[in-house]
Short mmCIF file of C-alpha atoms in Angstrom, two decimals:
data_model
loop_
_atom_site.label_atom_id
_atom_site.label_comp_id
_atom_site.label_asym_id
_atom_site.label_seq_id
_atom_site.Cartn_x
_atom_site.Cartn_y
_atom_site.Cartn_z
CA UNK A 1 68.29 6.91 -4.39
CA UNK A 2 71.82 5.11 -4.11
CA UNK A 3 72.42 7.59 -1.17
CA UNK A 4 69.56 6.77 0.48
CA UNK A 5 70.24 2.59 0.23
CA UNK A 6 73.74 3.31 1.67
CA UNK A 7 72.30 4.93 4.74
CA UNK A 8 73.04 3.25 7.65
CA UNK A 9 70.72 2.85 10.10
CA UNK A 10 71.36 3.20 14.39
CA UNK A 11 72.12 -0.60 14.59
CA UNK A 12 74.59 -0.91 11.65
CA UNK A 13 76.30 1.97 12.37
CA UNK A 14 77.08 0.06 16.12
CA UNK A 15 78.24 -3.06 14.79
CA UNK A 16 80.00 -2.15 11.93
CA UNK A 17 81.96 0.40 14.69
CA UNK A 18 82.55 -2.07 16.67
CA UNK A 19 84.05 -4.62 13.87
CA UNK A 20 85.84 -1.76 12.77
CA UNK A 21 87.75 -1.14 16.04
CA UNK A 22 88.46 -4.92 16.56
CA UNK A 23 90.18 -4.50 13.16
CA UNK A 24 92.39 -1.45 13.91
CA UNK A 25 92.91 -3.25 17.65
CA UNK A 26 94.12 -6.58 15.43
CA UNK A 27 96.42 -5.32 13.18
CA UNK A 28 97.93 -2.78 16.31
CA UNK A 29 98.52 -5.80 17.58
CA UNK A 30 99.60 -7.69 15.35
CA UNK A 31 103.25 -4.90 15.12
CA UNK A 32 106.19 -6.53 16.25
CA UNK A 33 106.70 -3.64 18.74
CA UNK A 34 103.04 -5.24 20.61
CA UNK A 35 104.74 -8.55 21.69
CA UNK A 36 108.00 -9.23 23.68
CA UNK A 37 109.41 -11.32 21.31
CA UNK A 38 109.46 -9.14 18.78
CA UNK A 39 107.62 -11.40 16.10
CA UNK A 40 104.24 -10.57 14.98
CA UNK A 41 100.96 -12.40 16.35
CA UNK A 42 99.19 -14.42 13.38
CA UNK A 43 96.32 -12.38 11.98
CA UNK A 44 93.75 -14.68 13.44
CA UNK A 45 95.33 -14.47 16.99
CA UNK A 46 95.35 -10.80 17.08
CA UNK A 47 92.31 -10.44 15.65
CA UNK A 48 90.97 -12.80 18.40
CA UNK A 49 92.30 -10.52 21.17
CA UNK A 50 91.52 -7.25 20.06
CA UNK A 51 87.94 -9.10 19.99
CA UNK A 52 88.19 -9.83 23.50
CA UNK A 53 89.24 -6.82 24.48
CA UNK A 54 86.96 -4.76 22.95
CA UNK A 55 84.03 -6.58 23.31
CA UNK A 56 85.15 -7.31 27.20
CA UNK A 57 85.22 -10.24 27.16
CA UNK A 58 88.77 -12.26 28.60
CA UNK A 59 89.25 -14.77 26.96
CA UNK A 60 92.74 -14.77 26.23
CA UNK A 61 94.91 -16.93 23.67
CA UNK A 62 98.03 -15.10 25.36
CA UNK A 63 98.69 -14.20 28.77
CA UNK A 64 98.49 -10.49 28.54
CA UNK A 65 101.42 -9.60 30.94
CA UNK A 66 104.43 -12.01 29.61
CA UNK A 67 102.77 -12.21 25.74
CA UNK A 68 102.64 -8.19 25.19
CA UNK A 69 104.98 -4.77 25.81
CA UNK A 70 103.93 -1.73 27.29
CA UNK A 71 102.75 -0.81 23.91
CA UNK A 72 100.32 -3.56 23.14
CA UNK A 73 98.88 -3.15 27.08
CA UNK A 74 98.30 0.29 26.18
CA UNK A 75 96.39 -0.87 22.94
CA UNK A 76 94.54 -3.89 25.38
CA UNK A 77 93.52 -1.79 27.85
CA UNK A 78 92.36 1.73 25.20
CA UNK A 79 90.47 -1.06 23.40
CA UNK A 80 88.54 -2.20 27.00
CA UNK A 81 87.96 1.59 27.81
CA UNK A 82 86.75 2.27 24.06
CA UNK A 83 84.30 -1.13 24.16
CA UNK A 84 83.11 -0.85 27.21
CA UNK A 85 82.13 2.82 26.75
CA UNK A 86 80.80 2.30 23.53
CA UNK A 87 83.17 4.16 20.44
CA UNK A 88 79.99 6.65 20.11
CA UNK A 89 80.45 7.32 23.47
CA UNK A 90 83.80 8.62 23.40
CA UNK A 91 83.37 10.25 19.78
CA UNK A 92 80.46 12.38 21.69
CA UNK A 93 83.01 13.56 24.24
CA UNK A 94 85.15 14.65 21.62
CA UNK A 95 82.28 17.08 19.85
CA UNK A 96 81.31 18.18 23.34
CA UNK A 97 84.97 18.94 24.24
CA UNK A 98 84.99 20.55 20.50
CA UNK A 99 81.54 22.20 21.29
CA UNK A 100 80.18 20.64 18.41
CA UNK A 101 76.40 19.78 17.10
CA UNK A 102 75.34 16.05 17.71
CA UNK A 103 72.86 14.82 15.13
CA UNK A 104 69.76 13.21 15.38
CA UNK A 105 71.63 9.77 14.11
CA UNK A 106 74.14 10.27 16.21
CA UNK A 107 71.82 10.66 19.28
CA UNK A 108 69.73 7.38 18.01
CA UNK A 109 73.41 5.51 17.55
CA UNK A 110 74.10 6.71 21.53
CA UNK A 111 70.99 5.65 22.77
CA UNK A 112 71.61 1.99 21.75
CA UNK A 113 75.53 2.65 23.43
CA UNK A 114 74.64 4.01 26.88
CA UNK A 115 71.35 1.91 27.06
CA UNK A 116 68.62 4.90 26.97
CA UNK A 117 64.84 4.70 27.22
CA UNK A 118 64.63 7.83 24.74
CA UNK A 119 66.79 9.85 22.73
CA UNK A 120 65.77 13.27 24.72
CA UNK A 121 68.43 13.56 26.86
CA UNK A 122 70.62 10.76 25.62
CA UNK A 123 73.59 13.41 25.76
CA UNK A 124 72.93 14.58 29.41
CA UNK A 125 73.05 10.70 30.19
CA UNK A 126 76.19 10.10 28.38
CA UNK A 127 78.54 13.01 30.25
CA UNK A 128 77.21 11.28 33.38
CA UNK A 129 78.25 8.15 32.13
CA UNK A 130 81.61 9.16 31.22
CA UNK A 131 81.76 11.34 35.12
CA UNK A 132 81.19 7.80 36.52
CA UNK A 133 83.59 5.83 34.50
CA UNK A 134 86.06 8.41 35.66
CA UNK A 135 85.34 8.81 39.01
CA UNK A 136 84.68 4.74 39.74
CA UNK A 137 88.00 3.92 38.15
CA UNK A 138 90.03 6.66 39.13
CA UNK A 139 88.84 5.74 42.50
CA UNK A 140 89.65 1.90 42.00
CA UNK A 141 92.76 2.61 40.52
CA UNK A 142 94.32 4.70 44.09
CA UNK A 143 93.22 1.92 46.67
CA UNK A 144 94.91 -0.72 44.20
CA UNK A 145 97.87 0.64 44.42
CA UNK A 146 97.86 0.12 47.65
CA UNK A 147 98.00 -3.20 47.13
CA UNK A 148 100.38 -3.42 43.84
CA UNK A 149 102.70 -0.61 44.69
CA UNK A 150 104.27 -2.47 48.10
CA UNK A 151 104.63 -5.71 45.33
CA UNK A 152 105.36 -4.35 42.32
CA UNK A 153 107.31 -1.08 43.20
CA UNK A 154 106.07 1.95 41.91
CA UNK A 155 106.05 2.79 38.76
CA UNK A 156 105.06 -1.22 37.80
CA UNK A 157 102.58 -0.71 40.15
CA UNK A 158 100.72 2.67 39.29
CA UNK A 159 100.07 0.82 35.78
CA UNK A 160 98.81 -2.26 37.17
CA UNK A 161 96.20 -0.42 39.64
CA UNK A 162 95.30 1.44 36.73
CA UNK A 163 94.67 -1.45 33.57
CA UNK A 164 93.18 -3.77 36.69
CA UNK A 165 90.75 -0.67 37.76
CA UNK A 166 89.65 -0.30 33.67
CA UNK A 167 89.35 -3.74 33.33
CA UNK A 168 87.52 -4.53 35.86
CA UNK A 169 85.00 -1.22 35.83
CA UNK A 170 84.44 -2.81 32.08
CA UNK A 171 83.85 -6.53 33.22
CA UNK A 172 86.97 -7.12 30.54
CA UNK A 173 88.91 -9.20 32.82
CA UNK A 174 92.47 -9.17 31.81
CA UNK A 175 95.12 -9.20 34.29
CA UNK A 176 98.61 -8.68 34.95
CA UNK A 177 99.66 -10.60 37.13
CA UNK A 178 101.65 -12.58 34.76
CA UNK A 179 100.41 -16.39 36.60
CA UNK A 180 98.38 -17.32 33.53
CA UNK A 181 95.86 -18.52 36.02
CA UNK A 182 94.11 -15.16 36.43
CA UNK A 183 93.79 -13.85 40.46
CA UNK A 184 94.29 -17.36 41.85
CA UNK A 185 97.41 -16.31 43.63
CA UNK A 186 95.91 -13.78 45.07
CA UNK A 187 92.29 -14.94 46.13
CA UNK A 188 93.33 -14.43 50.04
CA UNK A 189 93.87 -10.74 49.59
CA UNK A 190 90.72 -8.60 50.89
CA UNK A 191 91.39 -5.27 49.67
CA UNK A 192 92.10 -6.26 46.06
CA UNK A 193 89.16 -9.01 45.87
CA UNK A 194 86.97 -6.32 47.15
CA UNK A 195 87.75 -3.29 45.27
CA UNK A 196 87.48 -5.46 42.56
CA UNK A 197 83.98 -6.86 42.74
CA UNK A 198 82.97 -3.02 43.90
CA UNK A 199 84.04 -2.27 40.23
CA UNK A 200 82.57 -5.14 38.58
CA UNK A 201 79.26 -4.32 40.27
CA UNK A 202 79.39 -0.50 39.75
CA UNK A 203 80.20 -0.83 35.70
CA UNK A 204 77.94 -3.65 35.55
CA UNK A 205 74.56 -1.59 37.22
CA UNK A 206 74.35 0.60 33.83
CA UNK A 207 74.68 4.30 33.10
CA UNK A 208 70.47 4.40 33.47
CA UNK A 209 70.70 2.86 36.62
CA UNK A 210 73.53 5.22 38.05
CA UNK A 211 71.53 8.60 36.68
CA UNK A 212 68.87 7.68 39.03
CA UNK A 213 71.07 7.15 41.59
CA UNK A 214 72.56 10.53 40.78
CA UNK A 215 69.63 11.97 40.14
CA UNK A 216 67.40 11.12 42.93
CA UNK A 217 69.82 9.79 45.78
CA UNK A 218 67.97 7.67 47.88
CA UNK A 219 64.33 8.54 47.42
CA UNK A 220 63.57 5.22 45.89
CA UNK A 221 60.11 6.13 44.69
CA UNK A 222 61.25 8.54 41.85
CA UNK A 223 63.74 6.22 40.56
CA UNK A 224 62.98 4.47 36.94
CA UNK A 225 61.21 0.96 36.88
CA UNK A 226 64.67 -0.37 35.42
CA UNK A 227 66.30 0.79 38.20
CA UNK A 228 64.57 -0.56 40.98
CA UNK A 229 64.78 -3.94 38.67
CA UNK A 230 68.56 -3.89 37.92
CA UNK A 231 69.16 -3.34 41.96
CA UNK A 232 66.96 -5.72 43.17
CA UNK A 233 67.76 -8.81 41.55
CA UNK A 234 71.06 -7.88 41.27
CA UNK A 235 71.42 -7.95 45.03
CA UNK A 236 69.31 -11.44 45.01
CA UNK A 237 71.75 -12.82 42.78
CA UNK A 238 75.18 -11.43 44.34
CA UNK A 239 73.80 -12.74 47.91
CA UNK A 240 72.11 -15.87 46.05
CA UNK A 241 74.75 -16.62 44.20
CA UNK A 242 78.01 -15.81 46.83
CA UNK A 243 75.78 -18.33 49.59
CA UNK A 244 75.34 -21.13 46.79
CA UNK A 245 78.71 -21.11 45.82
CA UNK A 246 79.82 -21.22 49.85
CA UNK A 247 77.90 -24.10 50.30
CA UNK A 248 78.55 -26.20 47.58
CA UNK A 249 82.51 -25.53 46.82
CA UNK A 250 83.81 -25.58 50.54
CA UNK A 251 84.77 -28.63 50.84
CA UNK A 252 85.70 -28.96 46.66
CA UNK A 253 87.41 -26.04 45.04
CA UNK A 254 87.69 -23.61 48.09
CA UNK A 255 88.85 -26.60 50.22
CA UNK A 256 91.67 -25.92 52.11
CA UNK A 257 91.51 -22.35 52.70
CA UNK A 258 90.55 -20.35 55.54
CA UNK A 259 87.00 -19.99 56.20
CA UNK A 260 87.08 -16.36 55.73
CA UNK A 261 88.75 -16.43 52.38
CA UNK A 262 86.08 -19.17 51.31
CA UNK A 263 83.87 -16.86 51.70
CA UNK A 264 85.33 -14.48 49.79
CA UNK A 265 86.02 -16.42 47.27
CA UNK A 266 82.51 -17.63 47.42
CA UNK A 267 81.60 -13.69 46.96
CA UNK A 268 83.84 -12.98 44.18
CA UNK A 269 82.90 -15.89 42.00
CA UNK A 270 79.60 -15.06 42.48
CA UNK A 271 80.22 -11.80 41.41
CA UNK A 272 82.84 -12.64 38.62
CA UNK A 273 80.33 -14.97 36.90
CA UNK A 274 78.36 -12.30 36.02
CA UNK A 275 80.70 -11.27 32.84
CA UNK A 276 83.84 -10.00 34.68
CA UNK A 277 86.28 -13.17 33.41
CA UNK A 278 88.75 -12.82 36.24
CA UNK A 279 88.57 -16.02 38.74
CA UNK A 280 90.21 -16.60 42.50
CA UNK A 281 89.42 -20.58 42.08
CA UNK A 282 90.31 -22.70 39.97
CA UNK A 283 87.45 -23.40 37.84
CA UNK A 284 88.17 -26.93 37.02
CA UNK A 285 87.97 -27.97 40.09
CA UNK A 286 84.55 -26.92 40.23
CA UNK A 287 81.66 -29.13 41.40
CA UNK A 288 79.00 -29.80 38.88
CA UNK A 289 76.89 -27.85 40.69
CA UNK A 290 78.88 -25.23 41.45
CA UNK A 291 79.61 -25.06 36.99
CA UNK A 292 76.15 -25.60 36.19
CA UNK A 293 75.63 -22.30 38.70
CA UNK A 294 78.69 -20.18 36.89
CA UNK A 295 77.06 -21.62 33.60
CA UNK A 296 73.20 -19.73 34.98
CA UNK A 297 75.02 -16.49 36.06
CA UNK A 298 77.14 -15.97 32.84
CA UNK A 299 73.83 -16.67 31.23
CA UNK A 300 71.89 -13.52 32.53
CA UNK A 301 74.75 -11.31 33.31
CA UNK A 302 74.75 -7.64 34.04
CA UNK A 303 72.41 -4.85 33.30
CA UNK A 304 71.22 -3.72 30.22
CA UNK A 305 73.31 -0.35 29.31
CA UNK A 306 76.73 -1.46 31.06
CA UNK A 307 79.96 -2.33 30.52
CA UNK A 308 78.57 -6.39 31.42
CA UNK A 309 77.23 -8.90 29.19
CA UNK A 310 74.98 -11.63 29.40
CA UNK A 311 70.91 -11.74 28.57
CA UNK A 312 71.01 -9.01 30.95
CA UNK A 313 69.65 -8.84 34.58
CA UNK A 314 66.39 -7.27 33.51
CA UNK A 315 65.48 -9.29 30.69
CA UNK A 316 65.76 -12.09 32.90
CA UNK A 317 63.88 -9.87 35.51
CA UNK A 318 60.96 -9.62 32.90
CA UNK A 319 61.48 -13.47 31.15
CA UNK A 320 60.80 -14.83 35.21
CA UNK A 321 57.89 -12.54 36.05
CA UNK A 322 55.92 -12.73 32.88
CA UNK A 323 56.18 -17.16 33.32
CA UNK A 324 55.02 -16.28 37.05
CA UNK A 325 51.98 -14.40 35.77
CA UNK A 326 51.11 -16.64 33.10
CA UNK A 327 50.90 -19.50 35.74
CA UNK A 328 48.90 -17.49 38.01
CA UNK A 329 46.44 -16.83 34.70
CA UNK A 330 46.95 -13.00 35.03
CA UNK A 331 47.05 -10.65 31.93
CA UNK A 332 49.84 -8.14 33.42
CA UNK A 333 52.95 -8.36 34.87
CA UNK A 334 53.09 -6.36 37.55
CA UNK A 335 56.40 -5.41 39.86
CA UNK A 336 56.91 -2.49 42.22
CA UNK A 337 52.96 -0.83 41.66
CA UNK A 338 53.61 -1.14 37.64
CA UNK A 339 52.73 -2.95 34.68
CA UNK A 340 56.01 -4.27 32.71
CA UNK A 341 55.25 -3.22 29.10
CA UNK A 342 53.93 -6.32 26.57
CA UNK A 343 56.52 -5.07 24.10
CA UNK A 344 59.18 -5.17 26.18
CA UNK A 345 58.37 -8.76 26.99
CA UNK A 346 57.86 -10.01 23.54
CA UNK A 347 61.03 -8.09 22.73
CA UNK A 348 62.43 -9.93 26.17
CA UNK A 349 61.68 -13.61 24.77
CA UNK A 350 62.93 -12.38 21.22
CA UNK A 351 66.80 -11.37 22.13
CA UNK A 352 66.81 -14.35 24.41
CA UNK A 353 66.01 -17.13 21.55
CA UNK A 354 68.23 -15.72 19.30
CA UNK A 355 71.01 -15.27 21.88
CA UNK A 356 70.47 -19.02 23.06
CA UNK A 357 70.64 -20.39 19.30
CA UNK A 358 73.67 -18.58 19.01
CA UNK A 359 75.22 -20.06 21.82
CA UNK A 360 73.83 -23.49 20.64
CA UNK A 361 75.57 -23.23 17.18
CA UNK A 362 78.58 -21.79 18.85
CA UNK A 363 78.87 -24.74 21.02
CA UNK A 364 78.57 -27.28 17.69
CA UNK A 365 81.42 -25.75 16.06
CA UNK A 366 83.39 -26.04 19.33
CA UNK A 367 81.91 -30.01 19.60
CA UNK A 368 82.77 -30.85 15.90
CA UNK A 369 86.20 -30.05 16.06
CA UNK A 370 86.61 -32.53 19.32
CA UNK A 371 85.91 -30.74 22.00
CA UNK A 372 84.16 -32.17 25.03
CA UNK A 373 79.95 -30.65 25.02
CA UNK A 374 80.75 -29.52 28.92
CA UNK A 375 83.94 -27.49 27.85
CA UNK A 376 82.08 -26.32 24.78
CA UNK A 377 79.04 -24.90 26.84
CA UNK A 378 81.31 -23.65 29.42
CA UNK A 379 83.15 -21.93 26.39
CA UNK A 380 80.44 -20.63 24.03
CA UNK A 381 78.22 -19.18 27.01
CA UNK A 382 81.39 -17.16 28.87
CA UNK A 383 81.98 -16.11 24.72
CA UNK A 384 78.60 -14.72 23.80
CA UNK A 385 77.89 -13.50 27.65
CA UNK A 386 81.37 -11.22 27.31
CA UNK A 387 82.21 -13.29 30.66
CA UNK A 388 85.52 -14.42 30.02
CA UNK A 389 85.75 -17.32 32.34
CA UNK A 390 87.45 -20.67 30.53
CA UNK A 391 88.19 -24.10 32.11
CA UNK A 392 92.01 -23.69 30.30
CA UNK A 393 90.23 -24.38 26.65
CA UNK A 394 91.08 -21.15 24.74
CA UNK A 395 94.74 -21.24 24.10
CA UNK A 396 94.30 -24.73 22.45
CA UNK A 397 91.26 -23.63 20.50
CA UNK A 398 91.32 -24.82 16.77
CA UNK A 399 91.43 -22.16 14.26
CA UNK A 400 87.68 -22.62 13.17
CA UNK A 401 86.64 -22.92 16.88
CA UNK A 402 88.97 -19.35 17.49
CA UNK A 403 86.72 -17.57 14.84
CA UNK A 404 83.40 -19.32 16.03
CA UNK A 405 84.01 -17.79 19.58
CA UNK A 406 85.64 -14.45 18.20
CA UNK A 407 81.79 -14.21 16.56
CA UNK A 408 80.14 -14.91 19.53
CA UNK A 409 82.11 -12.68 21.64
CA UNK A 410 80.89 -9.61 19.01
CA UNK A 411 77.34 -10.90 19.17
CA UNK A 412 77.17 -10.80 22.75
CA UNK A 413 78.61 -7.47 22.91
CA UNK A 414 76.86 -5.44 20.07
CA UNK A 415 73.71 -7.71 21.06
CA UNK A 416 72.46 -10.75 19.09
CA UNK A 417 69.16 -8.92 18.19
CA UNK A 418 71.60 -6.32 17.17
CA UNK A 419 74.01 -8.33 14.67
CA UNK A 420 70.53 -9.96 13.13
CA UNK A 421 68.70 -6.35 12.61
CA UNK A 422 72.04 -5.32 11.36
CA UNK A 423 72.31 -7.96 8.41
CA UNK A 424 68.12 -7.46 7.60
CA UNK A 425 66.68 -4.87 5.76
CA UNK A 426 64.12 -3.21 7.52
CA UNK A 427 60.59 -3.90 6.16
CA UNK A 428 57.40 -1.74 6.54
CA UNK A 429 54.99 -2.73 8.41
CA UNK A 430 51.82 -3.98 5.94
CA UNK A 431 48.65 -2.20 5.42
CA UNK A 432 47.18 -5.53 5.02
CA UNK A 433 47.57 -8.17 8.19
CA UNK A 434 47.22 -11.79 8.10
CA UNK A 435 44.21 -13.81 9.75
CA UNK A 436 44.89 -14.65 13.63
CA UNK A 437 44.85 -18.45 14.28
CA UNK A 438 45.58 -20.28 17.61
CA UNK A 439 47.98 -22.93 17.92
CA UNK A 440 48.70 -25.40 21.08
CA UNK A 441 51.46 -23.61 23.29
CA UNK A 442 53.08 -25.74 25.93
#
């Protein structure tokens, strides 16, 4: 009986993993051999970066290149591989490698990791995840050294291509350029801004999303409903997103550049918003129009299944088509010849009300403890959608503050549906239902 109660089911098994690696990641951190300096982070502070690191998040307390030694950049960037994988991910490549047997828990555990739609298969799907990873950042990593190499020499800069190709491929968004302003200093350089937001794209699609792909090439009709989803309105939104930001920030916070590097710029932050953290534009100097955009995009994020955070591209997919057929008075919601499931949906309008009150008390801690309600927003919503973006608050972050974004950072990583399964027991369904009564909605 006792063994049975301290079963743990799929869900706890992934966020108790994940707190457990933020804990090893804090306290590797926390060695005076991790920092320059030689002196050991505070508990709190380390704890708070090996949070953002492996929950991919950015948000940094330290700047990563002048704060931390070789060592504790090894331990930053193994703890944005290991996060953005997923841990199971990685322990399944060891039992393959081992030519072990996966169990049944193990598979259910993996399925919630690599974002499958069943558990058959779920181990096929992860080696291809793990042959993209490799291949998309191995790739990434040899044309950035083109550009870090000529800079940085060569050995400097075959480690920089490398942690900048992981972190990006895992939307982290920690750099090493040692500016404490992110890529600012470098937002005129093509080849880096675009192998950059290539990666950022490619980890943020999801593993589903690139089996297809694999899979079925460019016959279109075969691929997966999700698929078709994730691509679509992730192109609307890149292209959306790059031509809003163009028009409203030319003359504010891209004023003064080139027209052609505006519109990178305006491409990258478009991009970057979507839970990658690094910046080319200094986000202070931001219209309100152009933060209440970043504020929408680091709201909805990357696919479902990725290395990105955020509500996820096709919850708000579903969340925007099921409003259009409800005002249209039609029973299904229908996209691309097929009807969008009615549990997804409810479970679509679930994760997002939990994830927004989340946010909401996130932001309240940050406003009781004196900081502005725009800063907090900007704050809690680039926390809990693993974004990373920050208008210069987080180094100055109060302790409580630290630990209310720390949460929210592992909330939007594990999932906020996730972290409130996880701390609920699961209760059976009763034989005996309540009576149905209408109430007024809207």
């Amino acid at each position: 009986m006792n063994r049975r109660r301290l079963q743990l089911n799929a869900v706890q098994t992934l966020a108790l993993g994940f707190a457990a690696l933020i804990l090893a990641g804090g306290l590797l951190l926390m060695l005076p051999a991790a920092s320059r300096d030689g002196r050991p982070l505070p508990f709190l502070d380390a704890l708070f970066t090996a949070a953002s690191a492996s929950c991919v998040t950015g948000l940094v307390l330290y700047d990563t290149w002048t704060q931390f030694t070789v060592f504790g950049q090894v331990v930053i960037l193994l703890l944005i591989q290991v996060g953005g994988l997923g841990f199971m991910t990685l322990s399944i490549l060891v039992s393959i490698l081992l030519h072990r047997r996966i169990g049944l828990h193990r598979r259910a555990v993996l399925m919630d990791t690599v974002g499958a739609l069943q558990v058959g298969g779920v181990v096929r799907l992860t080696r291809r995840a793990l042959l993209v990873t490799a291949v998309c950042e191995g790739a990434g990593a040899l044309l950035l050294t083109l550009w870090f190499c000529p800079r940085y020499g060569l050995a400097r800069g075959l480690w920089m291509a490398l942690f900048h190709a992981v972190s990006a491929f895992c939307n982290a968004g920690f750099d090493l350029l040692g500016t404490g302003a992110s890529l600012t200093t470098a937002a005129g350089a093509p080849l880096l801004n675009v192998v950059l937001m290539a990666l950022v794209i490619c980890g943020g699609l999801g593993f589903l999303v690139w089996d297809d792909l694999l899979t079925h090439g460019r016959h279109v009709r075969r691929w997966r409903l999700h698929s078709k989803i994730v691509l679509s309105f992730t192109m609307a939104l890149f292209a959306g997103g790059a031509l809003a930001f163009y028009v409203l920030e030319r003359d504010r916070a891209f004023a003064g550049a080139p027209t052609g590097q505006k519109i990178l710029m305006a491409a990258f932050q478009s991009v970057t918003a979507r839970t990658a953290g690094f910046n080319t534009a200094d986000l202070t100097a931001l219209s309100q129009s152009g933060t209440l955009l970043t504020l929408i995009l680091m709201f909805i994020g990357a696919g479902s299944g990725s290395t990105g955070g955020g509500i996820k591209v096709n919850t708000f997919a579903a969340l925007l088509l099921s409003a259009f057929a409800q005002a249209r008075r039609r029973e299904d919601v229908n996209i691309f010849r097929r009807r969008l499931d009615r549990d997804d949906i409810h479970k679509a309008y679930s994760n997002v009300t939990l994830y927004f009150l989340a946010c909401l008390a996130g932001c309240m801690v940050l406003c009781a403890q004196g900081v502005s309600m725009d800063d907090a927003l900007f704050e809690a919503i680039s926390a809990i959608g693993t974004v990373g973006l920050t208008r210069g608050l987080t180094p100055s972050l109060p302790e409580l503050s630290k630990l209310a974004v720390l949460l929210l950072m592992f909330a939007g990583r594990v999932g906020s549906m996730s972290v409130a399964m996880a701390v609920t027991r699961d209760q059976p369904q009763a034989k005996l239902r309540n009576v149905p009564e209408k109430i007024l909605i809207g």
